[in-house]
């Protein structure tokens, strides 16, 4: 892409990323959540891929790191669901008697395991979408 | 409580697979074996609990009570496991475990194996979720998990044209079928405002509207597709030959059962209980006429078992032949379920349902064995064309023995397990309507012809291609021999198994006294 696109991408990628992080971390307070925020950040990743090209992306995107992080996102979600296994699977023990996530409703550290799960889903969606788009961009060539 | 581990374990295995595969080259395979083995142990425990107590296990997610605070209806996702579900969970984990062990040797030459094992565990997870859930939207989610994993696994060998073609066909029509099911669920939710299956049963009985009937039609239509009933079986005949053989074994043995016939039985008997609606009709109250549903299922069952088995006779591709034979066997299972709906509340209906459940388990074991044998032949000889192959018996005696046991069992020869289940289905259909029994026997005649043809592959004159083949390695031999032992042992105790497991499972599914609904109602109190 040209110079204008690259410069604009440099300016907007951090903004998109910060907005996505905001959507994820406020998932239990405002509209949006893990999936929406994760998809937004993945949009920043796709902008990076398009603006700077496949060769630049190849240097910056580590395939095994992304797939490990995707697995990690799933594991954190599962672990949050298992925290209250003494009562039931997905029992929100952090909200009922957890250490820090049981603040006043409406504040950031409330809603028990929900913020943790939003972060996990956000990580999973971001890494999953970016790896999928990156794999498609790398897909061999147009014809034999 | 062990029930949630049925879902937690495969989920943990699938999520940790990308991290585990970074740690070592062979580790991911052993990890998949360990996880699926542990899941099998959990399923055995759940099955034993349900079987011993002979009552439905109800598990609420997120709390100890499915009823909301201050209201008297269920607001949470519940898992309801009756003996039928527990039996299927046991079968699913058993066959999945063997298929994963088989993959150690069979998939050795393929790349991208960490994705393969992740997908297999996700497929197992989806099927387990379908059979344990008591919430209809949760059912849809698990059905989609199962379907999407199987689309990806069918097209796993994406350097072959047939894998891609079968995958695309399966995915396009499968998504359409799933959207029918989702539409049915949306209609039910819009009309009755609940998604819990047993509470939905009460709501529908209170007010059976046209919407409920339309939703039932959408659900049955979508699920007949997923089980490979005849007018919509074309995906199956492409998907099973194109998939890797360990996956064909799971697709044919498990996916069409869990996501197809199990779900049909669950919806017909637990959401639209025929007994409840017959009872309503005797008081001239509005009701859903479940006889119509019974006849529709029987119609498609007869069509399925005739066309499926007849098409199997003319195939020259070994795996395609087995795939059509699977379609045929689904016909028997649907026939049992259909007669169970029509003759509801009588001895015949109960027998037919027990036969259907028995045949689900038996066919899962037999067809898994047959597809594993086909995988060995492809792996060792390099072709699955029956015209190029003959006389494998001398070079591969154990494989030939396994195939002979499998073929004899699927036709229904007495000392093996296929006999008892087919006998029960013949017997109950003959008692209900002799024409149906005649159709069922005709299907078996076709099936006999088809398998005799394959027998020549193994027992005929030795052909050029099989001069220097040998038995496969131990990790491929072991699952086949375990299945042979399971088939033979089950065949030696047919009526004991039928009396101790299948009849109670049929009784619990039939829920003559509304057991499935009562399991939830006892939380509301004073039911």
XYZ file of N, CA and C in Angstrom, chain B residues 30-268:
717
model
N -0.206 -38.859 22.438
C -0.453 -39.521 23.720
C -1.428 -38.707 24.555
N -1.327 -37.370 24.441
C -2.244 -36.499 25.176
C -3.686 -36.778 24.762
N -3.914 -36.899 23.472
C -5.285 -37.193 22.998
C -5.745 -38.551 23.505
N -4.835 -39.533 23.521
C -5.214 -40.870 24.007
C -5.574 -40.800 25.491
N -4.749 -40.068 26.261
C -5.005 -39.979 27.706
C -6.352 -39.306 27.958
N -6.586 -38.169 27.275
C -7.821 -37.423 27.511
C -9.040 -38.265 27.140
N -8.968 -38.928 25.975
C -10.164 -39.680 25.582
C -10.337 -40.907 26.455
N -9.231 -41.485 26.936
C -9.352 -42.608 27.867
C -10.007 -42.174 29.161
N -9.596 -40.990 29.671
C -10.188 -40.485 30.911
C -11.674 -40.186 30.712
N -12.019 -39.645 29.534
C -13.437 -39.365 29.255
C -14.237 -40.655 29.243
N -13.630 -41.711 28.705
C -14.307 -43.014 28.690
C -14.581 -43.480 30.119
N -13.581 -43.287 31.000
C -13.774 -43.699 32.391
C -14.919 -42.914 33.028
N -14.972 -41.593 32.763
C -16.044 -40.770 33.325
C -17.398 -41.241 32.809
N -17.465 -41.532 31.497
C -18.742 -41.968 30.919
C -19.173 -43.291 31.528
N -18.194 -44.185 31.777
C -18.537 -45.471 32.397
C -19.115 -45.238 33.785
N -18.514 -44.293 34.519
C -19.013 -43.985 35.863
C -20.435 -43.418 35.798
N -20.655 -42.475 34.871
C -21.992 -41.874 34.740
C -23.014 -42.939 34.368
N -22.620 -43.799 33.413
C -23.540 -44.847 32.987
C -23.878 -45.757 34.152
N -22.853 -46.128 34.931
C -23.101 -47.041 36.046
C -24.027 -46.393 37.067
N -23.806 -45.104 37.347
C -24.666 -44.399 38.314
C -26.118 -44.412 37.858
N -26.332 -44.024 36.586
C -27.712 -43.953 36.096
C -28.342 -45.335 36.081
N -27.566 -46.329 35.673
C -28.100 -47.688 35.542
C -28.454 -48.277 36.908
N -27.575 -48.029 37.895
C -27.816 -48.610 39.210
C -29.021 -47.948 39.879
N -29.075 -46.607 39.817
C -30.187 -45.926 40.487
C -31.466 -45.990 39.664
N -31.350 -46.275 38.368
C -32.490 -46.353 37.462
C -33.350 -45.094 37.535
N -32.689 -43.939 37.672
C -33.468 -42.706 37.604
C -32.675 -41.645 36.853
N -33.409 -40.628 36.389
C -32.789 -39.629 35.526
C -31.922 -38.691 36.354
N -30.707 -38.475 35.860
C -29.749 -37.601 36.526
C -29.991 -36.186 36.025
N -30.224 -35.245 36.927
C -30.446 -33.872 36.501
C -29.348 -32.993 37.080
N -28.657 -32.279 36.209
C -27.549 -31.440 36.659
C -27.808 -30.016 36.182
N -27.734 -29.055 37.100
C -27.976 -27.665 36.740
C -26.648 -26.941 36.611
N -26.495 -26.172 35.548
C -25.286 -25.382 35.403
C -25.465 -24.063 36.137
N -24.481 -23.689 36.934
C -24.474 -22.372 37.549
C -25.116 -22.329 38.910
N -25.809 -23.367 39.316
C -26.427 -23.336 40.636
C -26.779 -24.762 41.027
N -27.308 -24.918 42.238
C -27.712 -26.263 42.629
C -29.184 -26.513 42.334
N -29.858 -25.538 41.749
C -31.297 -25.636 41.558
C -31.674 -24.953 40.242
N -32.372 -25.649 39.351
C -32.676 -25.028 38.060
C -33.746 -23.939 38.131
N -34.495 -23.877 39.231
C -35.598 -22.930 39.332
C -35.072 -21.570 39.754
N -35.549 -20.513 39.099
C -35.093 -19.169 39.425
C -35.602 -18.715 40.784
N -34.907 -17.767 41.383
C -35.318 -17.282 42.693
C -36.586 -16.447 42.529
N -37.627 -16.775 43.289
C -38.856 -15.995 43.256
C -39.783 -16.353 42.113
N -39.401 -17.290 41.248
C -40.299 -17.734 40.186
C -40.437 -19.240 40.311
N -41.378 -19.819 39.589
C -41.542 -21.271 39.705
C -41.336 -21.967 38.362
N -40.426 -21.414 37.557
C -40.074 -22.126 36.328
C -38.562 -22.159 36.190
N -38.028 -23.133 35.441
C -36.575 -23.270 35.321
C -35.991 -22.136 34.481
N -34.912 -21.550 34.970
C -34.276 -20.473 34.211
C -32.873 -20.855 33.777
N -32.330 -21.943 34.270
C -30.938 -22.272 33.976
C -30.863 -23.427 32.991
N -29.655 -23.583 32.418
C -29.413 -24.741 31.555
C -29.364 -25.974 32.440
N -30.111 -26.996 32.071
C -30.003 -28.252 32.804
C -29.498 -29.335 31.868
N -28.778 -30.274 32.443
C -28.409 -31.490 31.728
C -29.231 -32.616 32.320
N -29.973 -33.334 31.492
C -30.772 -34.452 31.967
C -30.275 -35.705 31.295
N -29.767 -36.633 32.085
C -29.211 -37.855 31.515
C -30.067 -39.030 31.948
N -30.782 -39.626 31.004
C -31.464 -40.882 31.314
C -30.589 -42.022 30.805
N -31.101 -43.247 30.930
C -30.260 -44.401 30.607
C -29.870 -44.409 29.130
N -30.777 -43.953 28.275
C -30.488 -43.885 26.840
C -29.301 -42.954 26.579
N -29.358 -41.755 27.180
C -28.266 -40.802 26.997
C -26.965 -41.330 27.563
N -27.038 -41.942 28.754
C -25.822 -42.451 29.385
C -25.222 -43.582 28.558
N -26.093 -44.432 28.008
C -25.621 -45.533 27.168
C -24.930 -44.993 25.924
N -25.518 -43.945 25.326
C -24.891 -43.365 24.148
C -23.576 -42.691 24.494
N -23.534 -42.022 25.660
C -22.283 -41.390 26.081
C -21.191 -42.442 26.227
N -21.555 -43.583 26.799
C -20.582 -44.666 26.962
C -20.090 -45.152 25.599
N -21.026 -45.368 24.666
C -20.648 -45.834 23.328
C -19.755 -44.810 22.634
N -20.141 -43.535 22.741
C -19.387 -42.476 22.065
C -17.958 -42.438 22.572
N -17.790 -42.448 23.912
C -16.429 -42.342 24.444
C -15.626 -43.589 24.104
N -16.289 -44.755 24.102
C -15.576 -46.000 23.804
C -15.057 -45.983 22.366
N -15.944 -45.704 21.406
C -15.525 -45.727 20.003
C -14.537 -44.594 19.711
N -14.750 -43.417 20.325
C -13.813 -42.313 20.093
C -12.426 -42.673 20.595
N -12.374 -43.302 21.760
C -11.076 -43.710 22.313
C -10.363 -44.650 21.350
N -11.110 -45.641 20.847
C -10.479 -46.597 19.925
C -10.067 -45.914 18.631
N -10.899 -44.973 18.144
C -10.555 -44.278 16.897
C -9.296 -43.433 17.094
N -9.127 -42.849 18.282
C -7.934 -42.033 18.521
C -6.699 -42.918 18.617
N -6.839 -44.079 19.290
C -5.700 -45.007 19.344
C -5.327 -45.450 17.928
N -6.342 -45.734 17.117
C -6.124 -46.164 15.732
C -5.394 -45.082 14.942
N -5.741 -43.803 15.228
C -5.117 -42.706 14.493
C -3.605 -42.633 14.702
N -3.106 -43.157 15.823
C -1.665 -43.100 16.079
C -0.899 -43.671 14.899
N -1.351 -44.820 14.407
C -0.663 -45.414 13.281
C -1.206 -44.909 11.957
N -2.537 -44.751 11.894
C -3.172 -44.475 10.610
C -2.848 -43.087 10.088
N -2.786 -42.086 10.997
C -2.611 -40.703 10.552
C -1.140 -40.290 10.544
N -0.244 -41.244 10.763
C 1.169 -40.949 10.922
C 1.750 -40.168 9.742
N 1.238 -40.433 8.539
C 1.836 -39.814 7.354
C 1.238 -38.449 7.028
N 0.235 -38.017 7.795
C -0.406 -36.737 7.494
C 0.241 -35.610 8.285
N 0.015 -34.388 7.816
C 0.541 -33.221 8.526
C -0.591 -32.507 9.254
N -0.213 -31.553 10.101
C -1.218 -30.780 10.829
C -1.963 -31.608 11.859
N -1.231 -32.543 12.509
C -1.916 -33.480 13.395
C -2.434 -32.832 14.674
N -1.833 -31.685 15.107
C -2.382 -31.098 16.341
C -3.790 -30.584 16.101
N -4.045 -30.108 14.836
C -5.417 -29.710 14.515
C -6.330 -30.932 14.440
N -5.798 -32.008 13.912
C -6.597 -33.233 13.794
C -7.065 -33.684 15.169
N -6.132 -33.762 16.127
C -6.532 -34.263 17.440
C -7.444 -33.272 18.153
N -7.201 -31.955 17.959
C -8.128 -30.975 18.534
C -9.529 -31.200 17.997
N -9.626 -31.373 16.675
C -10.953 -31.538 16.063
C -11.629 -32.827 16.514
N -10.845 -33.894 16.655
C -11.458 -35.158 17.095
C -12.026 -35.001 18.500
N -11.248 -34.330 19.374
C -11.749 -34.150 20.740
C -12.968 -33.234 20.743
N -12.984 -32.214 19.871
C -14.146 -31.320 19.803
C -15.357 -32.085 19.277
N -15.118 -32.984 18.313
C -16.220 -33.808 17.789
C -16.810 -34.666 18.898
N -15.919 -35.269 19.689
C -16.373 -36.104 20.809
C -17.160 -35.250 21.809
N -16.630 -34.052 22.074
C -17.305 -33.137 23.006
C -18.711 -32.797 22.526
N -18.829 -32.477 21.225
C -20.137 -32.101 20.698
C -21.138 -33.232 20.834
N -20.699 -34.456 20.531
C -21.625 -35.587 20.619
C -22.024 -35.847 22.055
N -21.047 -35.751 22.986
C -21.378 -35.978 24.400
C -22.365 -34.929 24.881
N -22.137 -33.661 24.452
C -23.058 -32.611 24.851
C -24.467 -32.872 24.357
N -24.583 -33.325 23.099
C -25.911 -33.599 22.542
C -26.635 -34.650 23.378
N -25.930 -35.691 23.793
C -26.640 -36.769 24.482
C -26.890 -36.473 25.955
N -26.197 -35.504 26.565
C -26.485 -35.277 27.982
C -27.378 -34.068 28.217
N -27.576 -33.215 27.219
C -28.235 -31.953 27.530
C -29.748 -32.110 27.698
N -30.313 -31.210 28.493
C -31.759 -31.188 28.673
C -32.309 -29.827 28.313
N -31.528 -29.066 27.552
C -31.921 -27.710 27.181
C -31.842 -27.640 25.673
N -32.884 -27.150 25.027
C -32.937 -27.346 23.578
C -31.971 -26.425 22.843
N -31.684 -25.227 23.414
C -30.700 -24.390 22.721
C -29.290 -24.907 22.954
N -29.057 -25.405 24.174
C -27.780 -26.048 24.454
C -27.571 -27.225 23.501
N -28.655 -27.948 23.245
C -28.618 -29.051 22.285
C -28.175 -28.550 20.916
N -28.748 -27.396 20.487
C -28.383 -26.856 19.179
C -26.902 -26.489 19.130
N -26.414 -25.863 20.203
C -25.007 -25.448 20.228
C -24.095 -26.662 20.108
N -24.398 -27.712 20.888
C -23.552 -28.904 20.819
C -23.685 -29.583 19.456
N -24.894 -29.541 18.889
C -25.083 -30.133 17.556
C -24.199 -29.422 16.531
N -24.130 -28.073 16.658
C -23.296 -27.317 15.715
C -21.814 -27.580 15.965
N -21.419 -27.691 17.240
C -20.015 -28.017 17.534
C -19.651 -29.329 16.841
N -20.540 -30.311 17.018
C -20.323 -31.620 16.415
C -20.272 -31.511 14.893
N -21.247 -30.776 14.309
C -21.317 -30.716 12.852
C -20.099 -30.009 12.272
N -19.718 -28.865 12.873
C -18.618 -28.097 12.287
C -17.313 -28.876 12.399
N -17.122 -29.550 13.535
C -15.920 -30.383 13.651
C -15.934 -31.478 12.600
N -17.116 -32.052 12.318
C -17.103 -33.136 11.332
C -16.949 -32.594 9.913
N -17.439 -31.361 9.619
C -17.159 -30.791 8.287
C -15.640 -30.685 8.086
N -14.984 -30.134 9.128
C -13.540 -29.923 9.008
C -12.807 -31.244 8.890
N -13.277 -32.271 9.617
C -12.560 -33.547 9.582
C -12.791 -34.298 8.266
N -13.983 -34.132 7.680
C -14.221 -34.785 6.393
C -13.265 -34.219 5.349
N -13.046 -32.903 5.400
C -12.157 -32.261 4.424
C -10.734 -32.162 4.958
N -10.375 -33.038 5.922
C -9.057 -32.866 6.549
C -7.926 -33.074 5.566
N -8.080 -34.084 4.691
C -7.018 -34.302 3.695
C -7.304 -33.387 2.519
N -6.913 -32.109 2.670
C -7.343 -31.123 1.691
C -6.472 -31.114 0.442
N -5.562 -32.073 0.305
C -4.839 -32.197 -0.956
C -5.490 -33.234 -1.863
N -6.593 -33.847 -1.414
C -7.306 -34.777 -2.282
C -8.584 -34.097 -2.762
N -8.954 -34.348 -4.005
C -10.142 -33.665 -4.533
C -11.401 -34.143 -3.831
N -11.435 -35.448 -3.467
C -12.700 -35.957 -2.927
C -12.960 -35.431 -1.512
N -11.878 -35.195 -0.772
C -12.062 -34.626 0.562
C -12.713 -33.259 0.495
N -12.205 -32.415 -0.398
C -12.748 -31.067 -0.536
C -14.183 -31.111 -1.049
N -14.422 -31.964 -2.053
C -15.769 -32.018 -2.634
C -16.780 -32.475 -1.608
N -16.432 -33.564 -0.885
C -17.363 -34.091 0.110
C -17.552 -33.083 1.236
N -16.448 -32.412 1.626
C -16.541 -31.440 2.707
C -17.464 -30.293 2.341
N -17.324 -29.778 1.110
C -18.166 -28.655 0.701
C -19.626 -29.079 0.646
N -19.877 -30.262 0.080
C -21.258 -30.737 -0.033
C -21.868 -30.910 1.355
N -21.116 -31.568 2.230
C -21.588 -31.820 3.588
C -21.835 -30.504 4.312
N -20.914 -29.540 4.127
C -21.034 -28.282 4.861
C -22.237 -27.472 4.380
N -22.427 -27.390 3.076
C -23.529 -26.565 2.564
C -24.870 -27.135 2.999
N -25.094 -28.414 2.738
C -26.403 -28.959 3.072
C -26.550 -29.144 4.575
N -25.441 -29.441 5.252
C -25.504 -29.581 6.711
C -25.871 -28.280 7.390
N -25.337 -27.158 6.896
C -25.684 -25.869 7.496
C -27.146 -25.545 7.265
N -27.658 -25.929 6.095
C -29.080 -25.704 5.811
C -29.939 -26.493 6.801
N -29.553 -27.756 7.021
C -30.305 -28.585 7.971
C -30.231 -27.993 9.367
N -29.030 -27.521 9.756
C -28.894 -26.911 11.085
C -29.772 -25.684 11.211
N -29.895 -24.907 10.112
C -30.701 -23.698 10.219
C -32.181 -24.056 10.321
N -32.600 -25.184 9.740
C -33.972 -25.662 9.962
C -34.194 -25.928 11.442
N -33.209 -26.605 12.041
C -33.347 -26.960 13.459
C -33.413 -25.684 14.291
N -32.546 -24.715 13.964
C -32.561 -23.452 14.708
C -33.894 -22.733 14.541
N -34.447 -22.794 13.324
C -35.751 -22.157 13.092
C -36.828 -22.832 13.939
N -36.795 -24.152 13.988
C -37.742 -24.877 14.831
C -37.629 -24.452 16.283
N -36.386 -24.333 16.771
C -36.176 -23.940 18.168
C -36.659 -22.510 18.390
N -36.394 -21.626 17.412
C -36.828 -20.230 17.551
C -38.349 -20.154 17.625
N -39.043 -20.957 16.803
C -40.511 -20.968 16.833
C -41.018 -21.439 18.196
N -40.421 -22.509 18.699
C -40.856 -23.022 20.011
C -40.608 -21.991 21.101
N -39.451 -21.325 21.036
C -39.127 -20.334 22.059
C -40.078 -19.137 21.973
N -40.358 -18.707 20.726
C -41.263 -17.584 20.558
C -42.657 -17.900 21.075
N -43.096 -19.139 20.880
C -44.451 -19.507 21.298
C -44.541 -19.767 22.789
N -43.546 -20.466 23.346
C -43.692 -20.945 24.718
C -42.761 -20.265 25.711
N -41.768 -19.533 25.230
C -40.931 -18.747 26.135
C -40.022 -19.534 27.051
N -39.747 -20.772 26.717
C -38.789 -21.527 27.519
C -37.963 -22.406 26.602
N -36.774 -22.768 27.077
C -35.898 -23.606 26.268
C -35.571 -24.914 26.964
N -36.027 -25.080 28.208
C -35.767 -26.333 28.910
C -36.693 -27.408 28.344
N -36.110 -28.539 27.956
C -36.904 -29.535 27.227
C -38.088 -30.022 28.051
N -37.851 -30.363 29.314
C -38.959 -30.967 30.065
C -40.029 -29.929 30.390
N -39.620 -28.671 30.607
C -40.629 -27.640 30.862
C -41.390 -27.317 29.575
N -40.663 -27.369 28.456
C -41.292 -27.167 27.147
C -42.362 -28.235 26.909
N -42.090 -29.474 27.364
C -43.069 -30.552 27.198
C -44.373 -30.196 27.908
N -44.261 -29.639 29.119
C -45.469 -29.258 29.868
C -46.201 -28.146 29.126
N -45.440 -27.131 28.691
C -46.043 -25.965 28.035
C -46.758 -26.383 26.755
N -46.140 -27.296 25.985
C -46.756 -27.722 24.732
C -48.027 -28.515 25.015
N -47.994 -29.355 26.051
C -49.195 -30.125 26.379
C -50.324 -29.207 26.839
N -49.973 -28.110 27.518
C -51.005 -27.174 27.960
C -51.672 -26.489 26.779
N -50.882 -26.179 25.749
C -51.406 -25.382 24.653
C -50.735 -25.788 23.343
N -51.169 -26.926 22.752
C -50.507 -27.377 21.529
C -50.979 -26.589 20.308
N -50.238 -25.589 19.909
C -50.645 -24.725 18.808
C -50.094 -25.245 17.484
N -50.501 -24.580 16.424
C -49.964 -24.903 15.097
C -48.462 -24.674 15.060
N -48.013 -23.620 15.794
C -46.579 -23.310 15.803
C -45.780 -24.504 16.296
N -46.297 -25.193 17.314
C -45.581 -26.359 17.833
C -45.454 -27.426 16.757
N -46.518 -27.604 15.963
C -46.463 -28.633 14.918
C -45.474 -28.247 13.822
N -45.502 -26.954 13.449
C -44.558 -26.496 12.423
C -43.125 -26.669 12.919
N -42.908 -26.303 14.190
C -41.567 -26.442 14.758
C -41.145 -27.896 14.770
N -42.070 -28.781 15.120
C -41.752 -30.210 15.129
C -41.367 -30.675 13.735
N -42.093 -30.168 12.714
C -41.764 -30.558 11.344
C -40.356 -30.095 10.973
N -40.018 -28.847 11.341
C -38.670 -28.351 11.035
C -37.606 -29.174 11.754
N -37.864 -29.488 13.031
C -36.865 -30.230 13.802
C -36.671 -31.626 13.225
N -37.797 -32.313 12.932
C -37.671 -33.678 12.414
C -36.991 -33.646 11.047
N -37.357 -32.659 10.219
C -36.735 -32.559 8.895
C -35.232 -32.372 8.998
N -34.813 -31.428 9.831
C -33.379 -31.174 9.986
C -32.654 -32.385 10.531
N -33.283 -33.067 11.495
C -32.594 -34.179 12.139
C -32.582 -35.426 11.272
N -33.614 -35.613 10.446
C -33.553 -36.728 9.499
C -32.385 -36.523 8.557
N -32.137 -35.268 8.206
C -30.971 -34.989 7.372
C -29.703 -35.400 8.088
N -29.582 -34.967 9.354
C -28.345 -35.252 10.095
C -28.142 -36.746 10.290
N -29.249 -37.525 10.310
C -29.052 -38.960 10.500
C -28.896 -39.694 9.173
N -29.021 -38.988 8.055
C -28.786 -39.641 6.771
C -29.949 -40.493 6.313
N -31.181 -40.052 6.558
C -32.339 -40.786 6.043
C -32.459 -40.553 4.541
N -33.259 -41.383 3.846
C -32.983 -41.515 2.421
C -33.084 -40.315 1.503
N -34.116 -39.547 1.449
C -34.000 -38.520 0.387
C -32.829 -37.568 0.612
N -32.315 -37.501 1.810
C -31.226 -36.555 2.098
C -29.991 -37.289 2.621
N -29.697 -38.433 2.006
C -28.548 -39.203 2.478
C -27.312 -38.971 1.616
N -27.427 -38.098 0.582
C -26.344 -38.043 -0.409
C -25.035 -37.541 0.176
N -25.112 -36.677 1.206
C -23.863 -36.183 1.794
C -23.083 -37.316 2.431
N -23.839 -38.270 3.012
C -23.203 -39.329 3.773
C -22.374 -40.226 2.867
N -22.943 -40.543 1.688
C -22.244 -41.446 0.781
C -20.977 -40.817 0.222
N -20.877 -39.484 0.268
C -19.632 -38.841 -0.155
C -18.693 -38.610 1.011
N -19.281 -38.214 2.166
C -18.441 -37.802 3.291
C -17.705 -38.989 3.889
N -18.365 -40.128 4.030
C -17.705 -41.242 4.704
C -16.531 -41.810 3.917
N -16.638 -41.984 2.592
C -15.449 -42.458 1.877
C -14.313 -41.440 1.850
N -14.640 -40.145 1.859
C -13.584 -39.148 1.685
C -12.822 -38.888 2.976
N -13.468 -39.099 4.127
C -12.806 -38.793 5.389
C -11.725 -39.827 5.685
N -10.733 -39.465 6.526
C -9.799 -40.494 7.010
C -10.582 -41.601 7.722
N -10.101 -42.836 7.647
C -10.925 -43.964 8.115
C -11.266 -43.904 9.591
N -10.341 -43.371 10.418
C -10.671 -43.275 11.837
C -11.863 -42.334 12.024
N -11.944 -41.307 11.139
C -13.065 -40.369 11.222
C -14.325 -40.998 10.653
N -14.194 -41.772 9.574
C -15.379 -42.460 9.044
C -15.992 -43.326 10.122
N -15.128 -43.998 10.904
C -15.645 -44.862 11.963
C -16.461 -44.051 12.953
N -15.966 -42.851 13.295
C -16.710 -42.021 14.242
C -17.964 -41.429 13.597
N -17.840 -40.988 12.333
C -18.998 -40.384 11.652
C -20.123 -41.397 11.539
N -19.779 -42.584 11.064
C -20.802 -43.574 10.792
C -21.279 -44.237 12.072
N -20.348 -44.464 13.003
C -20.752 -45.134 14.221
C -21.458 -44.204 15.186
N -21.054 -42.914 15.216
C -21.518 -42.056 16.302
C -22.280 -40.817 15.838
N -21.724 -40.062 14.875
C -22.295 -38.745 14.573
C -23.734 -38.851 14.097
N -23.995 -39.808 13.196
C -25.378 -39.918 12.693
C -26.316 -40.460 13.763
N -25.762 -41.079 14.817
C -26.612 -41.559 15.909
C -26.887 -40.438 16.897
N -25.803 -39.791 17.358
C -25.983 -38.776 18.407
C -26.747 -37.576 17.876
N -26.302 -37.054 16.713
C -26.932 -35.851 16.192
C -28.178 -36.151 15.383
N -28.443 -37.422 15.094
C -29.589 -37.748 14.255
C -30.663 -38.487 15.022
N -30.528 -39.813 15.103
C -31.621 -40.612 15.658
C -31.809 -40.372 17.151
N -30.706 -40.149 17.892
C -30.888 -39.861 19.320
C -31.736 -38.610 19.491
N -31.391 -37.561 18.713
C -32.105 -36.296 18.873
C -33.557 -36.431 18.445
N -33.818 -37.219 17.398
C -35.216 -37.446 16.995
C -35.975 -38.109 18.132
N -35.373 -39.167 18.708
C -36.053 -39.873 19.798
C -36.276 -38.934 20.977
N -35.282 -38.118 21.275
C -35.400 -37.206 22.413
C -36.532 -36.210 22.183
N -36.611 -35.661 20.979
C -37.638 -34.648 20.714
C -39.016 -35.289 20.658
N -39.117 -36.464 20.023
C -40.427 -37.103 19.913
C -40.920 -37.558 21.287
